């Protein structure tokens, strides 16, 4: 159904099916029709049915019933449920015989005295021998059916009537016969039947009440609900259980449930009841309530069928020849045929699959340990690639096995190389499990490798657990406080007392990186410092730790300190002789120099890119977020080179997706969304922001989540979605404060200021933006591309009469824009100068500034900014009494705002247009437009106007659009009224 705010958003994941139902009902508004919703048990038929019923009640009458299996033998029980609440208002309008038949059938005789009279107070009811039929003659069924038909016709006089039946397979026979009788005789009455059909009949040709025989195909819709997507199942778990599992576990949960929401919910509850994680080598727990659905299918299975089922339950490769080979019986094909005949598996394009999604988990869970090992040994012999073979060998092992662990190491590297870090993490953890007790160092290294794979796959919590477990096995030394300042050039690394060694230092480095994504940079910086103290002579470790401490200082709003730490990291990296490590230090230093306004240091970034491309990926960068390609994309974005920045971001995004690098995606998507918002591609910007929020939430990256939330608020603010924008901006601000992220705090506050400016509450806008302008100067930011809020503050100040402060901001924006060649800064500075000049009555100076701004806009791919400049130009021209020019400028601004969907700013432009009240329509329109307007006023259609003027209808439509924009009208009626009451043509 179409979204209805009063009815909620509708069942998660069923948008297409509900839209199909809505379209079907819209095509059949005035005739009998039916919707039959089918699907397996638990697939969500009743949830969809309930939503359809709720929406239908908003516009008409709905009669509903939900029969149960126990009621199939109770005569007319469904009719009683359907009509008992409305029959009282209908009975007086029925012929006597039909009225009595309905009254008796629907138990009115039990509720009333003789002849339908209500019992008096204290009057005893006559004794009743049969609780279903009162002491009256059973009515003729044909008379009853005619009475029900009359009821339907009476109820449809005022509009559509919906008869809704959930689980129609349990309709009692007598009620079904009456409803079928009525359906055959309805012709033009708007009666809609909405029914669900249980799993016993789903997928068959059966339709309740033989509606497929009595209704033409165009008036019968069969909607089969299939499995839900992983995203939909995730949404249901979050909404119903308020829980979000890690992505790998969610995928396993979805696969176990086969996309069935009921099964997924029950299995999720079983997981929560266990209170611990579900290791990858163990099946998702299936609760007894669901096992009971499966056991009848497993009773009496032959041994060969059972073996086939167990092999299939344990096999990631379900091709039939693999299962046959693992069965190790010359007649294994007979065993598979038997399993097919027994109804537990079916063939599917060369592969095998279970006929019910829960059969696999139940069969696997039902095996004892020896049986599982035997199954996996058989499958290992037949595995066709290293990863699957290693997996089966791990689960077949009956104790620590270093040889098997090495096989798993290689398989994990292969999985990571093909962009499957989640699979690599599972294999690496199996290698940890099989490592002998006397190889503690190797076990620790394997735990670190598994943690790295988990990190990249987005499972940060598991990554942290593994690192903390590995750290517990590393001896610690007395802590030395980390330094607050970067080492000076030429200064020797600090020496700690009896350092615990490189192993602990590298584990701390990983832990700090995880903290930077989850808890924030304050804790991360402290742990990075501890890593340096543990291994002060390890130049590679120092370089990475100092790089990240530099980022921590940037996030803390201390840009100069960040630059000093970046220089320290460069010195450490150069001592290692590793090009890619040097490239990362150079990239950070280049970004900080750009932010400080030292644009001449761009050569640092070029050198970083050359070094980064000169060597294959090194393990040392596996957890790094801000690499040289992304640094270049960010600098291009701040420099207004949006097309180039987009190409770079696309390359970064594809590389992350190809590597399965889920941990990096939310940060990338935040940059992507901000860029597309500036470029005017707001639908894409919103989609990127939502994807980033979803990924950060699912991957437990609370410190990263603030960025996509800000980006989402930014788009919503531009779209005029004030409540959502304010909510998300406040959420981003709260998260940024909690995790110590000053740049995102600034961004979130700038959105709140922009919202108030859009609503023309200039004092509130100034309240949000004034502290930001001061903080920028404090931080030493010299790159105008990252202070996009400054024109909003200038506009608010101009409206509040604070022109001196506004001029100082304009001067700064113009000087920095000119010094660094920033087109956006120059265009917005000129626009702000025009506002201030206009406020002083200097319309000539204002017009000159507007022209300068528009000249800059020719090189700036930011349509919203162009619209704002045109709006200011139109306002200046209106005040200077240049009405025709003002109309043209404001019309162009309105056109841009409407095309973008900037609702609040479009309304500003319309108001400005409406203020040009004294202008002559003749001045505003061209000769052709005046002629078209006159013909519209005469009532001619587009086709008639086109014929009169010998032009195409498209040309007429273009003229009409221009007329509407110039005159600030929205309809033909409004235009005609304007022509009749205005100065005339």
PDB file of C-alpha atoms in Angstrom, residues 573-763:
ATOM      1  CA  UNK A 573      58.888   6.821   8.273  1.00  0.00           C
ATOM      2  CA  UNK A 574      61.955   7.975   6.322  1.00  0.00           C
ATOM      3  CA  UNK A 575      64.185   6.006   8.696  1.00  0.00           C
ATOM      4  CA  UNK A 576      62.338   2.799   7.719  1.00  0.00           C
ATOM      5  CA  UNK A 577      62.978   3.157   3.988  1.00  0.00           C
ATOM      6  CA  UNK A 578      59.411   1.940   3.291  1.00  0.00           C
ATOM      7  CA  UNK A 579      57.863   4.051   0.508  1.00  0.00           C
ATOM      8  CA  UNK A 580      54.241   3.488   1.428  1.00  0.00           C
ATOM      9  CA  UNK A 581      54.797   4.393   5.062  1.00  0.00           C
ATOM     10  CA  UNK A 582      56.508   7.601   3.936  1.00  0.00           C
ATOM     11  CA  UNK A 583      53.581   8.244   1.572  1.00  0.00           C
ATOM     12  CA  UNK A 584      51.059   8.084   4.432  1.00  0.00           C
ATOM     13  CA  UNK A 585      53.042  10.538   6.537  1.00  0.00           C
ATOM     14  CA  UNK A 586      53.419  12.887   3.577  1.00  0.00           C
ATOM     15  CA  UNK A 587      49.690  12.704   2.823  1.00  0.00           C
ATOM     16  CA  UNK A 588      48.741  13.711   6.356  1.00  0.00           C
ATOM     17  CA  UNK A 589      51.310  16.510   6.434  1.00  0.00           C
ATOM     18  CA  UNK A 590      50.042  17.774   3.055  1.00  0.00           C
ATOM     19  CA  UNK A 591      46.437  17.849   4.273  1.00  0.00           C
ATOM     20  CA  UNK A 592      47.376  19.747   7.441  1.00  0.00           C
ATOM     21  CA  UNK A 593      49.415  22.265   5.428  1.00  0.00           C
ATOM     22  CA  UNK A 594      46.439  22.847   3.107  1.00  0.00           C
ATOM     23  CA  UNK A 595      44.145  23.355   6.095  1.00  0.00           C
ATOM     24  CA  UNK A 596      46.600  25.883   7.507  1.00  0.00           C
ATOM     25  CA  UNK A 597      46.401  27.762   4.223  1.00  0.00           C
ATOM     26  CA  UNK A 598      49.908  26.857   3.021  1.00  0.00           C
ATOM     27  CA  UNK A 599      48.702  25.963  -0.426  1.00  0.00           C
ATOM     28  CA  UNK A 600      52.212  26.061  -1.837  1.00  0.00           C
ATOM     29  CA  UNK A 601      52.955  22.780  -0.072  1.00  0.00           C
ATOM     30  CA  UNK A 602      50.747  20.830  -2.488  1.00  0.00           C
ATOM     31  CA  UNK A 603      53.930  19.184  -3.825  1.00  0.00           C
ATOM     32  CA  UNK A 604      53.928  17.066  -0.659  1.00  0.00           C
ATOM     33  CA  UNK A 605      50.733  15.417  -1.776  1.00  0.00           C
ATOM     34  CA  UNK A 606      52.027  14.754  -5.283  1.00  0.00           C
ATOM     35  CA  UNK A 607      55.104  13.082  -3.801  1.00  0.00           C
ATOM     36  CA  UNK A 608      52.909  11.019  -1.472  1.00  0.00           C
ATOM     37  CA  UNK A 609      50.802   9.764  -4.399  1.00  0.00           C
ATOM     38  CA  UNK A 610      53.878   8.794  -6.426  1.00  0.00           C
ATOM     39  CA  UNK A 611      55.343   6.826  -3.520  1.00  0.00           C
ATOM     40  CA  UNK A 612      52.005   5.212  -2.723  1.00  0.00           C
ATOM     41  CA  UNK A 613      51.614   3.966  -6.283  1.00  0.00           C
ATOM     42  CA  UNK A 614      55.198   2.756  -6.560  1.00  0.00           C
ATOM     43  CA  UNK A 615      54.890  -0.242  -4.222  1.00  0.00           C
ATOM     44  CA  UNK A 616      52.300  -2.983  -3.644  1.00  0.00           C
ATOM     45  CA  UNK A 617      50.234  -2.816  -0.490  1.00  0.00           C
ATOM     46  CA  UNK A 618      52.188  -3.425   2.697  1.00  0.00           C
ATOM     47  CA  UNK A 619      50.786  -5.059   5.842  1.00  0.00           C
ATOM     48  CA  UNK A 620      51.657  -1.950   7.863  1.00  0.00           C
ATOM     49  CA  UNK A 621      48.855   0.056   6.272  1.00  0.00           C
ATOM     50  CA  UNK A 622      46.141  -2.516   6.724  1.00  0.00           C
ATOM     51  CA  UNK A 623      44.280  -0.516   9.367  1.00  0.00           C
ATOM     52  CA  UNK A 624      44.910   2.984   8.019  1.00  0.00           C
ATOM     53  CA  UNK A 625      41.917   5.125   7.152  1.00  0.00           C
ATOM     54  CA  UNK A 626      43.290   8.299   5.557  1.00  0.00           C
ATOM     55  CA  UNK A 627      45.566   7.183   2.714  1.00  0.00           C
ATOM     56  CA  UNK A 628      47.065   9.383  -0.063  1.00  0.00           C
ATOM     57  CA  UNK A 629      44.246   8.797  -2.619  1.00  0.00           C
ATOM     58  CA  UNK A 630      41.607   9.849  -0.095  1.00  0.00           C
ATOM     59  CA  UNK A 631      43.742  12.798   1.014  1.00  0.00           C
ATOM     60  CA  UNK A 632      43.896  13.993  -2.600  1.00  0.00           C
ATOM     61  CA  UNK A 633      40.120  13.616  -2.983  1.00  0.00           C
ATOM     62  CA  UNK A 634      39.503  15.675   0.161  1.00  0.00           C
ATOM     63  CA  UNK A 635      41.822  18.478  -0.963  1.00  0.00           C
ATOM     64  CA  UNK A 636      40.177  18.565  -4.405  1.00  0.00           C
ATOM     65  CA  UNK A 637      36.759  18.779  -2.746  1.00  0.00           C
ATOM     66  CA  UNK A 638      37.817  21.712  -0.561  1.00  0.00           C
ATOM     67  CA  UNK A 639      39.311  23.337  -3.674  1.00  0.00           C
ATOM     68  CA  UNK A 640      35.917  23.308  -5.483  1.00  0.00           C
ATOM     69  CA  UNK A 641      37.163  20.805  -8.077  1.00  0.00           C
ATOM     70  CA  UNK A 642      34.182  18.602  -7.467  1.00  0.00           C
ATOM     71  CA  UNK A 643      34.298  16.536 -10.661  1.00  0.00           C
ATOM     72  CA  UNK A 644      37.926  15.561 -10.055  1.00  0.00           C
ATOM     73  CA  UNK A 645      37.221  14.873  -6.395  1.00  0.00           C
ATOM     74  CA  UNK A 646      34.296  12.655  -7.330  1.00  0.00           C
ATOM     75  CA  UNK A 647      36.446  10.538  -9.644  1.00  0.00           C
ATOM     76  CA  UNK A 648      38.996  10.079  -6.869  1.00  0.00           C
ATOM     77  CA  UNK A 649      36.336   9.171  -4.327  1.00  0.00           C
ATOM     78  CA  UNK A 650      34.790   6.678  -6.718  1.00  0.00           C
ATOM     79  CA  UNK A 651      38.193   5.002  -7.088  1.00  0.00           C
ATOM     80  CA  UNK A 652      38.644   4.925  -3.296  1.00  0.00           C
ATOM     81  CA  UNK A 653      35.165   3.501  -2.809  1.00  0.00           C
ATOM     82  CA  UNK A 654      35.637   0.774  -5.419  1.00  0.00           C
ATOM     83  CA  UNK A 655      38.971  -0.187  -3.923  1.00  0.00           C
ATOM     84  CA  UNK A 656      37.435  -0.472  -0.462  1.00  0.00           C
ATOM     85  CA  UNK A 657      34.527  -2.556  -1.770  1.00  0.00           C
ATOM     86  CA  UNK A 658      36.853  -4.814  -3.755  1.00  0.00           C
ATOM     87  CA  UNK A 659      38.923  -5.421  -0.622  1.00  0.00           C
ATOM     88  CA  UNK A 660      35.842  -5.943   1.538  1.00  0.00           C
ATOM     89  CA  UNK A 661      36.981  -2.988   3.639  1.00  0.00           C
ATOM     90  CA  UNK A 662      33.729  -2.297   5.489  1.00  0.00           C
ATOM     91  CA  UNK A 663      35.517  -0.320   8.205  1.00  0.00           C
ATOM     92  CA  UNK A 664      36.523   2.433   5.755  1.00  0.00           C
ATOM     93  CA  UNK A 665      33.202   2.816   3.945  1.00  0.00           C
ATOM     94  CA  UNK A 666      31.284   5.073   6.404  1.00  0.00           C
ATOM     95  CA  UNK A 667      34.119   7.639   6.419  1.00  0.00           C
ATOM     96  CA  UNK A 668      34.306   7.537   2.610  1.00  0.00           C
ATOM     97  CA  UNK A 669      30.544   7.859   2.273  1.00  0.00           C
ATOM     98  CA  UNK A 670      30.510  10.917   4.532  1.00  0.00           C
ATOM     99  CA  UNK A 671      32.926  12.657   2.131  1.00  0.00           C
ATOM    100  CA  UNK A 672      30.927  11.432  -0.853  1.00  0.00           C
ATOM    101  CA  UNK A 673      27.653  12.736   0.571  1.00  0.00           C
ATOM    102  CA  UNK A 674      29.064  16.165   1.407  1.00  0.00           C
ATOM    103  CA  UNK A 675      30.506  16.503  -2.101  1.00  0.00           C
ATOM    104  CA  UNK A 676      27.232  15.549  -3.820  1.00  0.00           C
ATOM    105  CA  UNK A 677      25.283  17.909  -1.584  1.00  0.00           C
ATOM    106  CA  UNK A 678      27.530  20.793  -2.668  1.00  0.00           C
ATOM    107  CA  UNK A 679      27.169  19.658  -6.289  1.00  0.00           C
ATOM    108  CA  UNK A 680      23.363  19.706  -6.075  1.00  0.00           C
ATOM    109  CA  UNK A 681      22.925  15.933  -6.431  1.00  0.00           C
ATOM    110  CA  UNK A 682      20.833  15.704  -3.299  1.00  0.00           C
ATOM    111  CA  UNK A 683      19.195  12.324  -3.875  1.00  0.00           C
ATOM    112  CA  UNK A 684      22.625  10.725  -4.249  1.00  0.00           C
ATOM    113  CA  UNK A 685      23.958  12.679  -1.268  1.00  0.00           C
ATOM    114  CA  UNK A 686      21.112  11.463   0.913  1.00  0.00           C
ATOM    115  CA  UNK A 687      21.591   7.864  -0.220  1.00  0.00           C
ATOM    116  CA  UNK A 688      25.326   7.992   0.541  1.00  0.00           C
ATOM    117  CA  UNK A 689      24.715   9.499   3.976  1.00  0.00           C
ATOM    118  CA  UNK A 690      22.102   6.886   4.857  1.00  0.00           C
ATOM    119  CA  UNK A 691      24.403   4.090   3.710  1.00  0.00           C
ATOM    120  CA  UNK A 692      27.216   5.559   5.785  1.00  0.00           C
ATOM    121  CA  UNK A 693      25.003   5.813   8.882  1.00  0.00           C
ATOM    122  CA  UNK A 694      23.825   2.256   8.434  1.00  0.00           C
ATOM    123  CA  UNK A 695      27.330   0.888   7.984  1.00  0.00           C
ATOM    124  CA  UNK A 696      28.757   2.794  10.957  1.00  0.00           C
ATOM    125  CA  UNK A 697      25.891   1.648  13.196  1.00  0.00           C
ATOM    126  CA  UNK A 698      26.115  -1.993  12.152  1.00  0.00           C
ATOM    127  CA  UNK A 699      29.899  -2.011  12.478  1.00  0.00           C
ATOM    128  CA  UNK A 700      29.858  -0.431  15.949  1.00  0.00           C
ATOM    129  CA  UNK A 701      31.788   2.658  14.712  1.00  0.00           C
ATOM    130  CA  UNK A 702      30.237   5.224  17.020  1.00  0.00           C
ATOM    131  CA  UNK A 703      33.134   7.662  16.615  1.00  0.00           C
ATOM    132  CA  UNK A 704      32.766   7.525  12.827  1.00  0.00           C
ATOM    133  CA  UNK A 705      28.936   7.656  12.829  1.00  0.00           C
ATOM    134  CA  UNK A 706      28.907  11.386  13.618  1.00  0.00           C
ATOM    135  CA  UNK A 707      30.276  12.186  10.117  1.00  0.00           C
ATOM    136  CA  UNK A 708      27.534  10.471   8.061  1.00  0.00           C
ATOM    137  CA  UNK A 709      24.912  11.816  10.472  1.00  0.00           C
ATOM    138  CA  UNK A 710      26.127  15.369   9.842  1.00  0.00           C
ATOM    139  CA  UNK A 711      26.112  14.718   6.077  1.00  0.00           C
ATOM    140  CA  UNK A 712      22.526  13.429   6.289  1.00  0.00           C
ATOM    141  CA  UNK A 713      21.463  16.501   8.256  1.00  0.00           C
ATOM    142  CA  UNK A 714      23.146  18.747   5.676  1.00  0.00           C
ATOM    143  CA  UNK A 715      21.143  17.277   2.802  1.00  0.00           C
ATOM    144  CA  UNK A 716      17.888  17.343   4.754  1.00  0.00           C
ATOM    145  CA  UNK A 717      18.470  20.984   5.684  1.00  0.00           C
ATOM    146  CA  UNK A 718      18.898  21.915   2.024  1.00  0.00           C
ATOM    147  CA  UNK A 719      15.737  19.988   1.146  1.00  0.00           C
ATOM    148  CA  UNK A 720      13.802  21.906   3.788  1.00  0.00           C
ATOM    149  CA  UNK A 721      13.171  18.794   5.899  1.00  0.00           C
ATOM    150  CA  UNK A 722      13.651  20.854   9.026  1.00  0.00           C
ATOM    151  CA  UNK A 723      12.616  18.417  11.765  1.00  0.00           C
ATOM    152  CA  UNK A 724      14.690  15.525  10.426  1.00  0.00           C
ATOM    153  CA  UNK A 725      17.668  17.782   9.736  1.00  0.00           C
ATOM    154  CA  UNK A 726      17.609  19.256  13.213  1.00  0.00           C
ATOM    155  CA  UNK A 727      17.266  15.830  14.830  1.00  0.00           C
ATOM    156  CA  UNK A 728      20.192  14.353  12.907  1.00  0.00           C
ATOM    157  CA  UNK A 729      22.362  17.428  13.397  1.00  0.00           C
ATOM    158  CA  UNK A 730      21.794  17.323  17.153  1.00  0.00           C
ATOM    159  CA  UNK A 731      22.543  13.597  17.170  1.00  0.00           C
ATOM    160  CA  UNK A 732      25.766  14.196  15.238  1.00  0.00           C
ATOM    161  CA  UNK A 733      26.700  17.029  17.607  1.00  0.00           C
ATOM    162  CA  UNK A 734      26.076  14.827  20.664  1.00  0.00           C
ATOM    163  CA  UNK A 735      28.164  11.987  19.258  1.00  0.00           C
ATOM    164  CA  UNK A 736      30.952  14.356  18.216  1.00  0.00           C
ATOM    165  CA  UNK A 737      31.102  15.862  21.696  1.00  0.00           C
ATOM    166  CA  UNK A 738      31.156  12.414  23.292  1.00  0.00           C
ATOM    167  CA  UNK A 739      33.980  11.195  21.041  1.00  0.00           C
ATOM    168  CA  UNK A 740      35.933  14.478  21.018  1.00  0.00           C
ATOM    169  CA  UNK A 741      35.523  15.295  17.313  1.00  0.00           C
ATOM    170  CA  UNK A 742      35.797  19.082  16.987  1.00  0.00           C
ATOM    171  CA  UNK A 743      35.525  19.277  13.147  1.00  0.00           C
ATOM    172  CA  UNK A 744      32.231  17.357  13.139  1.00  0.00           C
ATOM    173  CA  UNK A 745      30.949  19.439  16.057  1.00  0.00           C
ATOM    174  CA  UNK A 746      31.640  22.488  13.882  1.00  0.00           C
ATOM    175  CA  UNK A 747      29.891  20.916  10.899  1.00  0.00           C
ATOM    176  CA  UNK A 748      26.831  19.925  12.935  1.00  0.00           C
ATOM    177  CA  UNK A 749      26.517  23.419  14.425  1.00  0.00           C
ATOM    178  CA  UNK A 750      26.851  24.916  10.939  1.00  0.00           C
ATOM    179  CA  UNK A 751      23.872  22.830   9.795  1.00  0.00           C
ATOM    180  CA  UNK A 752      21.809  24.058  12.744  1.00  0.00           C
ATOM    181  CA  UNK A 753      22.759  27.616  11.792  1.00  0.00           C
ATOM    182  CA  UNK A 754      21.830  27.025   8.151  1.00  0.00           C
ATOM    183  CA  UNK A 755      18.436  25.642   9.206  1.00  0.00           C
ATOM    184  CA  UNK A 756      17.665  28.806  11.171  1.00  0.00           C
ATOM    185  CA  UNK A 757      18.878  30.996   8.300  1.00  0.00           C
ATOM    186  CA  UNK A 758      16.589  29.091   5.931  1.00  0.00           C
ATOM    187  CA  UNK A 759      13.700  29.755   8.345  1.00  0.00           C
ATOM    188  CA  UNK A 760      14.788  33.426   8.497  1.00  0.00           C
ATOM    189  CA  UNK A 761      15.434  33.321  12.239  1.00  0.00           C
ATOM    190  CA  UNK A 762      18.636  35.323  11.922  1.00  0.00           C
ATOM    191  CA  UNK A 763      19.241  35.694  15.641  1.00  0.00           C
TER     192      UNK A 763
END
